[in-house]
Amino acid sequence: MKKIVITCLASVLVMMGVHAQENKTVEKETTVKKVRVSDTKVETKVVAETETESGVIKVEGTSKQDQGSQEIKMKDKDIKVLSDDISIDERNRMRMEAIKQKQQMELQASIAAQKALVEKERKMLEEKKMQMMKDLEARRAALTARPKGMAKLQRDPDGDGIE
């Protein structure tokens, strides 16, 4: 029995000694990001990004006082989506529809004003053309009118200026 108790105590002390030679370090850094895109659709996404850097310091198992140590580091990155919400902003949608409707009305008014302006210019050109035709007829009549006794003008049939 005495041997069993001594063996158990020795194994416990050895285990504590081995355990004391290994130290663990853990550094955790968590970043929470909230992404929000606003339009008529509001997308809210909360993402927690965790970077964990864990290290184990191993010391040589000798009985020296200043022992050489070695640190083994491991990096781990974990991304968790905490919430993903999509909703429609009704007030913003109504504002956007009002703006679109106003722009459409302004466009229709602008088109009507342009059509009226084009029609007015077309009428002015038509009147000007009619006036020019009247003036041309009056000049032609004045040029072709001959006093009594003078022969009438003959038209050149082939148009070369020689009869």
Tab-separated table of N, CA and C in Angstrom:
chain	number	residue	atom	x	y	z
A	1	MET	N	0.827	-1.192	0.000
A	1	MET	CA	0.000	0.000	0.000
A	1	MET	C	0.871	1.255	0.000
A	2	LYS	N	1.925	1.167	0.809
A	2	LYS	CA	2.824	2.311	0.899
A	2	LYS	C	3.443	2.590	-0.470
A	3	LYS	N	3.777	1.551	-1.191
A	3	LYS	CA	4.365	1.709	-2.525
A	3	LYS	C	3.365	2.342	-3.492
A	4	ILE	N	2.127	1.998	-3.381
A	4	ILE	CA	1.088	2.551	-4.273
A	4	ILE	C	0.888	4.038	-4.004
A	5	VAL	N	0.851	4.417	-2.722
A	5	VAL	CA	0.672	5.825	-2.357
A	5	VAL	C	1.882	6.630	-2.822
A	6	ILE	N	3.071	6.107	-2.624
A	6	ILE	CA	4.280	6.816	-3.047
A	6	ILE	C	4.307	6.930	-4.571
A	7	THR	N	3.894	5.887	-5.257
A	7	THR	CA	3.847	5.916	-6.723
A	7	THR	C	2.830	6.954	-7.202
A	8	CYS	N	1.695	7.012	-6.556
A	8	CYS	CA	0.673	8.010	-6.936
A	8	CYS	C	1.175	9.426	-6.679
A	9	LEU	N	1.821	9.637	-5.517
A	9	LEU	CA	2.346	10.957	-5.212
A	9	LEU	C	3.451	11.344	-6.195
A	10	ALA	N	4.284	10.430	-6.529
A	10	ALA	CA	5.362	10.701	-7.482
A	10	ALA	C	4.788	11.047	-8.854
A	11	SER	N	3.795	10.311	-9.275
A	11	SER	CA	3.199	10.603	-10.591
A	11	SER	C	2.502	11.958	-10.596
A	12	VAL	N	1.850	12.321	-9.487
A	12	VAL	CA	1.202	13.640	-9.393
A	12	VAL	C	2.246	14.740	-9.448
A	13	LEU	N	3.353	14.584	-8.737
A	13	LEU	CA	4.407	15.591	-8.744
A	13	LEU	C	5.057	15.707	-10.114
A	14	VAL	N	5.250	14.593	-10.785
A	14	VAL	CA	5.817	14.619	-12.141
A	14	VAL	C	4.856	15.325	-13.088
A	15	MET	N	3.596	15.047	-12.972
A	15	MET	CA	2.595	15.683	-13.837
A	15	MET	C	2.558	17.194	-13.587
A	16	MET	N	2.658	17.597	-12.330
A	16	MET	CA	2.658	19.024	-12.025
A	16	MET	C	3.911	19.682	-12.581
A	17	GLY	N	5.020	19.004	-12.515
A	17	GLY	CA	6.270	19.528	-13.060
A	17	GLY	C	6.204	19.663	-14.567
A	18	VAL	N	5.630	18.691	-15.236
A	18	VAL	CA	5.480	18.755	-16.695
A	18	VAL	C	4.501	19.858	-17.052
A	19	HIS	N	3.448	19.956	-16.312
A	19	HIS	CA	2.450	20.994	-16.572
A	19	HIS	C	3.026	22.387	-16.339
A	20	ALA	N	3.886	22.526	-15.381
A	20	ALA	CA	4.483	23.820	-15.079
A	20	ALA	C	5.446	24.261	-16.166
A	21	GLN	N	5.939	23.357	-16.948
A	21	GLN	CA	6.889	23.696	-17.992
A	21	GLN	C	6.210	24.204	-19.256
A	22	GLU	N	4.901	24.166	-19.329
A	22	GLU	CA	4.192	24.573	-20.543
A	22	GLU	C	3.191	25.662	-20.198
A	23	ASN	N	3.401	26.878	-20.748
A	23	ASN	CA	2.499	27.999	-20.503
A	23	ASN	C	1.744	28.322	-21.791
A	24	LYS	N	0.498	28.661	-21.661
A	24	LYS	CA	-0.318	28.994	-22.828
A	24	LYS	C	-0.724	30.463	-22.748
A	25	THR	N	-0.689	31.128	-23.920
A	25	THR	CA	-1.151	32.513	-24.007
A	25	THR	C	-2.230	32.592	-25.080
A	26	VAL	N	-3.262	33.355	-24.797
A	26	VAL	CA	-4.358	33.524	-25.750
A	26	VAL	C	-4.694	35.003	-25.820
A	27	GLU	N	-4.658	35.561	-27.049
A	27	GLU	CA	-5.072	36.942	-27.268
A	27	GLU	C	-6.256	36.918	-28.225
A	28	LYS	N	-7.342	37.542	-27.809
A	28	LYS	CA	-8.551	37.582	-28.627
A	28	LYS	C	-8.885	39.023	-28.961
A	29	GLU	N	-9.157	39.272	-30.211
A	29	GLU	CA	-9.547	40.622	-30.640
A	29	GLU	C	-10.798	40.479	-31.491
A	30	THR	N	-11.864	41.115	-31.055
A	30	THR	CA	-13.143	41.011	-31.760
A	30	THR	C	-13.507	42.372	-32.336
A	31	THR	N	-13.850	42.383	-33.611
A	31	THR	CA	-14.285	43.590	-34.302
A	31	THR	C	-15.710	43.362	-34.782
A	32	VAL	N	-16.592	44.280	-34.445
A	32	VAL	CA	-17.986	44.175	-34.878
A	32	VAL	C	-18.213	45.218	-35.961
A	33	LYS	N	-18.688	44.757	-37.105
A	33	LYS	CA	-18.952	45.649	-38.223
A	33	LYS	C	-20.443	45.653	-38.503
A	34	LYS	N	-20.969	46.838	-38.736
A	34	LYS	CA	-22.381	46.968	-39.072
A	34	LYS	C	-22.446	47.655	-40.425
A	35	VAL	N	-22.871	46.939	-41.433
A	35	VAL	CA	-22.933	47.453	-42.795
A	35	VAL	C	-24.378	47.811	-43.083
A	36	ARG	N	-24.589	49.040	-43.584
A	36	ARG	CA	-25.944	49.477	-43.866
A	36	ARG	C	-25.960	50.192	-45.202
A	37	VAL	N	-26.716	49.670	-46.135
A	37	VAL	CA	-26.867	50.273	-47.452
A	37	VAL	C	-28.266	50.863	-47.502
A	38	SER	N	-28.356	52.180	-47.696
A	38	SER	CA	-29.663	52.827	-47.663
A	38	SER	C	-30.110	53.201	-49.065
A	39	ASP	N	-31.258	52.797	-49.370
A	39	ASP	CA	-31.987	53.173	-50.580
A	39	ASP	C	-33.420	52.932	-50.170
A	40	THR	N	-34.242	52.464	-51.051
A	40	THR	CA	-35.563	52.072	-50.585
A	40	THR	C	-35.436	50.780	-49.787
A	41	LYS	N	-34.354	50.061	-50.025
A	41	LYS	CA	-34.087	48.821	-49.312
A	41	LYS	C	-32.964	49.092	-48.310
A	42	VAL	N	-33.178	48.749	-47.067
A	42	VAL	CA	-32.163	48.928	-46.035
A	42	VAL	C	-31.652	47.542	-45.653
A	43	GLU	N	-30.381	47.323	-45.921
A	43	GLU	CA	-29.768	46.044	-45.587
A	43	GLU	C	-28.831	46.265	-44.408
A	44	THR	N	-29.138	45.639	-43.305
A	44	THR	CA	-28.316	45.766	-42.112
A	44	THR	C	-27.697	44.405	-41.830
A	45	LYS	N	-26.382	44.395	-41.751
A	45	LYS	CA	-25.665	43.147	-41.519
A	45	LYS	C	-24.650	43.405	-40.414
A	46	VAL	N	-24.776	42.694	-39.319
A	46	VAL	CA	-23.845	42.826	-38.207
A	46	VAL	C	-22.921	41.612	-38.248
A	47	VAL	N	-21.619	41.887	-38.420
A	47	VAL	CA	-20.619	40.826	-38.553
A	47	VAL	C	-19.604	40.972	-37.427
A	48	ALA	N	-19.365	39.890	-36.699
A	48	ALA	CA	-18.339	39.878	-35.650
A	48	ALA	C	-17.142	39.107	-36.190
A	49	GLU	N	-16.019	39.794	-36.288
A	49	GLU	CA	-14.796	39.187	-36.805
A	49	GLU	C	-13.833	39.026	-35.625
A	50	THR	N	-13.500	37.798	-35.299
A	50	THR	CA	-12.656	37.514	-34.148
A	50	THR	C	-11.319	36.965	-34.626
A	51	GLU	N	-10.250	37.624	-34.192
A	51	GLU	CA	-8.901	37.142	-34.476
A	51	GLU	C	-8.324	36.610	-33.162
A	52	THR	N	-7.969	35.345	-33.159
A	52	THR	CA	-7.431	34.714	-31.960
A	52	THR	C	-5.993	34.315	-32.240
A	53	GLU	N	-5.109	34.759	-31.360
A	53	GLU	CA	-3.704	34.385	-31.470
A	53	GLU	C	-3.356	33.629	-30.198
A	54	SER	N	-3.130	32.341	-30.331
A	54	SER	CA	-2.800	31.547	-29.154
A	54	SER	C	-1.374	31.047	-29.291
A	55	GLY	N	-0.698	31.003	-28.189
A	55	GLY	CA	0.694	30.567	-28.199
A	55	GLY	C	0.977	29.634	-27.042
A	56	VAL	N	1.897	28.753	-27.270
A	56	VAL	CA	2.321	27.816	-26.225
A	56	VAL	C	3.813	28.036	-26.032
A	57	ILE	N	4.197	28.283	-24.780
A	57	ILE	CA	5.610	28.457	-24.454
A	57	ILE	C	6.104	27.130	-23.904
A	58	LYS	N	7.040	26.541	-24.625
A	58	LYS	CA	7.589	25.261	-24.186
A	58	LYS	C	8.991	25.500	-23.640
A	59	VAL	N	9.229	24.967	-22.477
A	59	VAL	CA	10.527	25.087	-21.819
A	59	VAL	C	11.160	23.700	-21.787
A	60	GLU	N	12.465	23.690	-22.001
A	60	GLU	CA	13.170	22.409	-21.973
A	60	GLU	C	13.013	21.757	-20.618
A	61	GLY	N	12.953	20.489	-20.619
A	61	GLY	CA	12.695	19.760	-19.377
A	61	GLY	C	13.942	19.467	-18.554
A	62	THR	N	14.875	20.416	-18.475
A	62	THR	CA	16.081	20.192	-17.669
A	62	THR	C	15.931	20.885	-16.338
A	63	SER	N	16.892	20.673	-15.457
A	63	SER	CA	16.815	21.270	-14.131
A	63	SER	C	17.611	22.566	-14.039
A	64	LYS	N	18.028	23.129	-15.164
A	64	LYS	CA	18.766	24.399	-15.145
A	64	LYS	C	17.838	25.512	-14.709
A	65	GLN	N	18.454	26.574	-14.163
A	65	GLN	CA	17.627	27.693	-13.716
A	65	GLN	C	17.208	28.573	-14.892
A	66	ASP	N	18.124	28.934	-15.792
A	66	ASP	CA	17.794	29.737	-16.979
A	66	ASP	C	17.685	28.788	-18.156
A	67	GLN	N	16.487	28.396	-18.430
A	67	GLN	CA	16.269	27.431	-19.499
A	67	GLN	C	15.835	28.151	-20.773
A	68	GLY	N	16.178	27.586	-21.896
A	68	GLY	CA	15.752	28.138	-23.180
A	68	GLY	C	14.293	27.802	-23.431
A	69	SER	N	13.564	28.790	-23.917
A	69	SER	CA	12.142	28.540	-24.166
A	69	SER	C	11.819	28.777	-25.646
A	70	GLN	N	10.778	28.182	-26.051
A	70	GLN	CA	10.346	28.300	-27.435
A	70	GLN	C	8.840	28.563	-27.419
A	71	GLU	N	8.424	29.590	-28.175
A	71	GLU	CA	6.995	29.920	-28.214
A	71	GLU	C	6.439	29.532	-29.573
A	72	ILE	N	5.394	28.750	-29.575
A	72	ILE	CA	4.719	28.326	-30.804
A	72	ILE	C	3.399	29.086	-30.869
A	73	LYS	N	3.237	29.890	-31.951
A	73	LYS	CA	2.032	30.714	-32.077
A	73	LYS	C	1.147	30.179	-33.192
A	74	MET	N	-0.144	30.264	-32.953
A	74	MET	CA	-1.138	29.868	-33.947
A	74	MET	C	-2.157	31.001	-34.076
A	75	LYS	N	-2.456	31.380	-35.308
A	75	LYS	CA	-3.442	32.442	-35.542
A	75	LYS	C	-4.702	31.820	-36.126
A	76	ASP	N	-5.824	32.307	-35.652
A	76	ASP	CA	-7.111	31.800	-36.116
A	76	ASP	C	-8.029	32.995	-36.341
A	77	LYS	N	-8.761	32.975	-37.449
A	77	LYS	CA	-9.684	34.061	-37.767
A	77	LYS	C	-11.077	33.461	-37.917
A	78	ASP	N	-12.028	34.036	-37.197
A	78	ASP	CA	-13.395	33.524	-37.199
A	78	ASP	C	-14.343	34.667	-37.524
A	79	ILE	N	-15.200	34.450	-38.492
A	79	ILE	CA	-16.175	35.478	-38.886
A	79	ILE	C	-17.566	34.916	-38.638
A	80	LYS	N	-18.343	35.649	-37.836
A	80	LYS	CA	-19.709	35.219	-37.530
A	80	LYS	C	-20.673	36.329	-37.935
A	81	VAL	N	-21.718	35.960	-38.618
A	81	VAL	CA	-22.774	36.904	-38.967
A	81	VAL	C	-23.787	36.856	-37.830
A	82	LEU	N	-23.865	37.957	-37.078
A	82	LEU	CA	-24.779	37.995	-35.936
A	82	LEU	C	-26.214	38.248	-36.366
A	83	SER	N	-26.394	39.175	-37.319
A	83	SER	CA	-27.744	39.417	-37.838
A	83	SER	C	-27.661	39.900	-39.274
A	84	ASP	N	-28.626	39.494	-40.047
A	84	ASP	CA	-28.714	39.876	-41.452
A	84	ASP	C	-30.162	40.271	-41.688
A	85	ASP	N	-30.421	41.568	-41.745
A	85	ASP	CA	-31.789	42.057	-41.811
A	85	ASP	C	-31.974	42.907	-43.059
A	86	ILE	N	-33.027	42.649	-43.804
A	86	ILE	CA	-33.379	43.448	-44.982
A	86	ILE	C	-34.776	43.996	-44.748
A	87	SER	N	-34.886	45.319	-44.835
A	87	SER	CA	-36.199	45.950	-44.668
A	87	SER	C	-36.348	47.061	-45.687
A	88	ILE	N	-37.570	47.483	-45.888
A	88	ILE	CA	-37.854	48.547	-46.855
A	88	ILE	C	-38.206	49.810	-46.078
A	89	ASP	N	-37.494	50.883	-46.391
A	89	ASP	CA	-37.737	52.167	-45.748
A	89	ASP	C	-38.878	52.838	-46.509
A	90	GLU	N	-40.070	52.759	-45.957
A	90	GLU	CA	-41.277	53.246	-46.639
A	90	GLU	C	-41.235	54.754	-46.856
A	91	ARG	N	-40.757	55.496	-45.867
A	91	ARG	CA	-40.702	56.956	-45.981
A	91	ARG	C	-39.757	57.374	-47.103
A	92	ASN	N	-38.599	56.722	-47.171
A	92	ASN	CA	-37.630	57.035	-48.221
A	92	ASN	C	-38.177	56.652	-49.596
A	93	ARG	N	-38.894	55.525	-49.677
A	93	ARG	CA	-39.482	55.094	-50.945
A	93	ARG	C	-40.522	56.103	-51.430
A	94	MET	N	-41.329	56.614	-50.498
A	94	MET	CA	-42.345	57.619	-50.862
A	94	MET	C	-41.672	58.895	-51.371
A	95	ARG	N	-40.584	59.303	-50.707
A	95	ARG	CA	-39.857	60.496	-51.158
A	95	ARG	C	-39.286	60.292	-52.559
A	96	MET	N	-38.715	59.129	-52.798
A	96	MET	CA	-38.142	58.853	-54.117
A	96	MET	C	-39.223	58.842	-55.198
A	97	GLU	N	-40.388	58.274	-54.895
A	97	GLU	CA	-41.484	58.272	-55.862
A	97	GLU	C	-41.970	59.692	-56.132
A	98	ALA	N	-42.029	60.528	-55.090
A	98	ALA	CA	-42.453	61.925	-55.273
A	98	ALA	C	-41.457	62.671	-56.152
A	99	ILE	N	-40.168	62.430	-55.937
A	99	ILE	CA	-39.138	63.083	-56.754
A	99	ILE	C	-39.250	62.627	-58.200
A	100	LYS	N	-39.449	61.323	-58.414
A	100	LYS	CA	-39.597	60.808	-59.784
A	100	LYS	C	-40.824	61.399	-60.465
A	101	GLN	N	-41.927	61.494	-59.733
A	101	GLN	CA	-43.156	62.055	-60.297
A	101	GLN	C	-42.953	63.528	-60.654
A	102	LYS	N	-42.286	64.273	-59.784
A	102	LYS	CA	-42.016	65.685	-60.050
A	102	LYS	C	-41.135	65.843	-61.289
A	103	GLN	N	-40.096	65.004	-61.396
A	103	GLN	CA	-39.224	65.057	-62.568
A	103	GLN	C	-39.991	64.703	-63.838
A	104	GLN	N	-40.900	63.734	-63.754
A	104	GLN	CA	-41.706	63.353	-64.912
A	104	GLN	C	-42.609	64.507	-65.343
A	105	MET	N	-43.212	65.200	-64.374
A	105	MET	CA	-44.081	66.344	-64.697
A	105	MET	C	-43.261	67.467	-65.333
A	106	GLU	N	-42.061	67.730	-64.787
A	106	GLU	CA	-41.204	68.763	-65.361
A	106	GLU	C	-40.793	68.400	-66.775
A	107	LEU	N	-40.537	67.128	-67.017
A	107	LEU	CA	-40.172	66.670	-68.351
A	107	LEU	C	-41.331	66.851	-69.321
A	108	GLN	N	-42.533	66.504	-68.894
A	108	GLN	CA	-43.705	66.676	-69.753
A	108	GLN	C	-43.934	68.154	-70.071
A	109	ALA	N	-43.777	69.035	-69.068
A	109	ALA	CA	-43.946	70.474	-69.284
A	109	ALA	C	-42.884	70.991	-70.245
A	110	SER	N	-41.666	70.525	-70.100
A	110	SER	CA	-40.580	70.949	-70.987
A	110	SER	C	-40.839	70.496	-72.418
A	111	ILE	N	-41.324	69.269	-72.576
A	111	ILE	CA	-41.641	68.761	-73.917
A	111	ILE	C	-42.752	69.588	-74.545
A	112	ALA	N	-43.800	69.916	-73.781
A	112	ALA	CA	-44.910	70.720	-74.299
A	112	ALA	C	-44.421	72.111	-74.701
A	113	ALA	N	-43.548	72.716	-73.888
A	113	ALA	CA	-43.027	74.045	-74.210
A	113	ALA	C	-42.182	73.993	-75.480
A	114	GLN	N	-41.374	72.959	-75.644
A	114	GLN	CA	-40.561	72.821	-76.852
A	114	GLN	C	-41.437	72.626	-78.087
A	115	LYS	N	-42.501	71.831	-77.952
A	115	LYS	CA	-43.410	71.624	-79.089
A	115	LYS	C	-44.087	72.927	-79.476
A	116	ALA	N	-44.512	73.715	-78.480
A	116	ALA	CA	-45.161	74.996	-78.763
A	116	ALA	C	-44.182	75.936	-79.469
A	117	LEU	N	-42.941	75.970	-79.012
A	117	LEU	CA	-41.928	76.825	-79.626
A	117	LEU	C	-41.663	76.408	-81.072
A	118	VAL	N	-41.564	75.113	-81.311
A	118	VAL	CA	-41.333	74.614	-82.675
A	118	VAL	C	-42.522	74.958	-83.570
A	119	GLU	N	-43.720	74.803	-83.056
A	119	GLU	CA	-44.928	75.123	-83.842
A	119	GLU	C	-44.977	76.620	-84.183
A	120	LYS	N	-44.609	77.465	-83.231
A	120	LYS	CA	-44.602	78.912	-83.460
A	120	LYS	C	-43.569	79.272	-84.533
A	121	GLU	N	-42.386	78.677	-84.453
A	121	GLU	CA	-41.349	78.949	-85.456
A	121	GLU	C	-41.775	78.443	-86.828
A	122	ARG	N	-42.447	77.294	-86.883
A	122	ARG	CA	-42.918	76.753	-88.157
A	122	ARG	C	-43.942	77.691	-88.792
A	123	LYS	N	-44.848	78.227	-87.980
A	123	LYS	CA	-45.854	79.170	-88.508
A	123	LYS	C	-45.185	80.439	-89.020
A	124	MET	N	-44.188	80.940	-88.276
A	124	MET	CA	-43.488	82.155	-88.724
A	124	MET	C	-42.779	81.901	-90.053
A	125	LEU	N	-42.142	80.744	-90.192
A	125	LEU	CA	-41.469	80.417	-91.451
A	125	LEU	C	-42.476	80.275	-92.588
A	126	GLU	N	-43.619	79.692	-92.294
A	126	GLU	CA	-44.673	79.538	-93.310
A	126	GLU	C	-45.176	80.910	-93.776
A	127	GLU	N	-45.400	81.816	-92.827
A	127	GLU	CA	-45.857	83.167	-93.178
A	127	GLU	C	-44.786	83.891	-93.998
A	128	LYS	N	-43.539	83.737	-93.599
A	128	LYS	CA	-42.441	84.369	-94.320
A	128	LYS	C	-42.349	83.832	-95.745
A	129	LYS	N	-42.543	82.551	-95.899
A	129	LYS	CA	-42.501	81.919	-97.217
A	129	LYS	C	-43.643	82.437	-98.094
A	130	MET	N	-44.832	82.543	-97.507
A	130	MET	CA	-45.992	83.066	-98.254
A	130	MET	C	-45.735	84.515	-98.697
A	131	GLN	N	-45.165	85.317	-97.784
A	131	GLN	CA	-44.869	86.712	-98.115
A	131	GLN	C	-43.830	86.782	-99.230
A	132	MET	N	-42.827	85.944	-99.181
A	132	MET	CA	-41.812	85.941	-100.234
A	132	MET	C	-42.407	85.519	-101.571
A	133	MET	N	-43.323	84.561	-101.548
A	133	MET	CA	-43.989	84.121	-102.793
A	133	MET	C	-44.824	85.255	-103.387
A	134	LYS	N	-45.528	85.997	-102.495
A	134	LYS	CA	-46.317	87.142	-102.992
A	134	LYS	C	-45.411	88.196	-103.605
A	135	ASP	N	-44.295	88.499	-102.923
A	135	ASP	CA	-43.350	89.487	-103.455
A	135	ASP	C	-42.756	89.019	-104.782
A	136	LEU	N	-42.461	87.741	-104.884
A	136	LEU	CA	-41.914	87.190	-106.120
A	136	LEU	C	-42.915	87.298	-107.262
A	137	GLU	N	-44.172	87.002	-106.989
A	137	GLU	CA	-45.219	87.118	-108.018
A	137	GLU	C	-45.384	88.576	-108.454
A	138	ALA	N	-45.328	89.490	-107.477
A	138	ALA	CA	-45.471	90.919	-107.816
A	138	ALA	C	-44.281	91.371	-108.657
A	139	ARG	N	-43.082	90.987	-108.363
A	139	ARG	CA	-41.902	91.357	-109.158
A	139	ARG	C	-41.959	90.724	-110.537
A	140	ARG	N	-42.381	89.483	-110.594
A	140	ARG	CA	-42.491	88.803	-111.882
A	140	ARG	C	-43.520	89.507	-112.763
A	141	ALA	N	-44.642	89.887	-112.154
A	141	ALA	CA	-45.683	90.580	-112.920
A	141	ALA	C	-45.165	91.937	-113.398
A	142	ALA	N	-44.382	92.613	-112.535
A	142	ALA	CA	-43.848	93.926	-112.924
A	142	ALA	C	-42.825	93.778	-114.052
A	143	LEU	N	-42.027	92.735	-114.010
A	143	LEU	CA	-41.006	92.537	-115.034
A	143	LEU	C	-41.597	92.054	-116.357
A	144	THR	N	-42.626	91.263	-116.290
A	144	THR	CA	-43.213	90.733	-117.529
A	144	THR	C	-44.205	91.700	-118.162
A	145	ALA	N	-44.666	92.692	-117.421
A	145	ALA	CA	-45.619	93.657	-117.997
A	145	ALA	C	-44.888	94.557	-118.989
A	146	ARG	N	-45.399	94.695	-120.218
A	146	ARG	CA	-44.815	95.519	-121.280
A	146	ARG	C	-45.797	96.626	-121.665
A	147	PRO	N	-45.236	97.739	-122.028
A	147	PRO	CA	-46.137	98.801	-122.495
A	147	PRO	C	-46.814	98.375	-123.802
A	148	LYS	N	-47.894	99.092	-124.165
A	148	LYS	CA	-48.622	98.760	-125.379
A	148	LYS	C	-47.729	98.977	-126.579
A	149	GLY	N	-47.810	98.079	-127.478
A	149	GLY	CA	-47.041	98.188	-128.704
A	149	GLY	C	-45.721	97.452	-128.634
A	150	MET	N	-45.272	97.074	-127.505
A	150	MET	CA	-44.005	96.349	-127.369
A	150	MET	C	-44.311	94.846	-127.430
A	151	ALA	N	-43.417	94.091	-128.039
A	151	ALA	CA	-43.634	92.655	-128.187
A	151	ALA	C	-43.481	91.966	-126.836
A	152	LYS	N	-44.245	90.900	-126.702
A	152	LYS	CA	-44.162	90.133	-125.452
A	152	LYS	C	-42.869	89.352	-125.422
A	153	LEU	N	-42.407	89.062	-124.195
A	153	LEU	CA	-41.186	88.285	-124.017
A	153	LEU	C	-41.441	86.833	-124.403
A	154	GLN	N	-40.487	86.283	-125.084
A	154	GLN	CA	-40.575	84.884	-125.469
A	154	GLN	C	-39.679	84.076	-124.527
A	155	ARG	N	-40.113	82.931	-124.166
A	155	ARG	CA	-39.293	82.058	-123.340
A	155	ARG	C	-38.390	81.246	-124.240
A	156	ASP	N	-37.169	81.048	-123.776
A	156	ASP	CA	-36.201	80.250	-124.528
A	156	ASP	C	-36.540	78.779	-124.254
A	157	PRO	N	-36.916	78.020	-125.295
A	157	PRO	CA	-37.358	76.642	-125.057
A	157	PRO	C	-36.255	75.725	-124.512
A	158	ASP	N	-35.000	75.877	-124.963
A	158	ASP	CA	-33.955	74.972	-124.474
A	158	ASP	C	-33.168	75.544	-123.324
A	159	GLY	N	-33.348	76.809	-122.962
A	159	GLY	CA	-32.743	77.414	-121.789
A	159	GLY	C	-31.280	77.776	-121.918
A	160	ASP	N	-30.722	77.880	-123.157
A	160	ASP	CA	-29.306	78.221	-123.286
A	160	ASP	C	-29.083	79.713	-123.490
A	161	GLY	N	-30.124	80.505	-123.582
A	161	GLY	CA	-30.001	81.961	-123.722
A	161	GLY	C	-29.931	82.403	-125.171
A	162	ILE	N	-29.893	81.494	-126.115
A	162	ILE	CA	-29.835	81.818	-127.548
A	162	ILE	C	-31.091	81.278	-128.182
A	163	GLU	N	-31.712	82.165	-129.022
A	163	GLU	CA	-32.950	81.720	-129.668
A	163	GLU	C	-32.705	81.041	-130.964
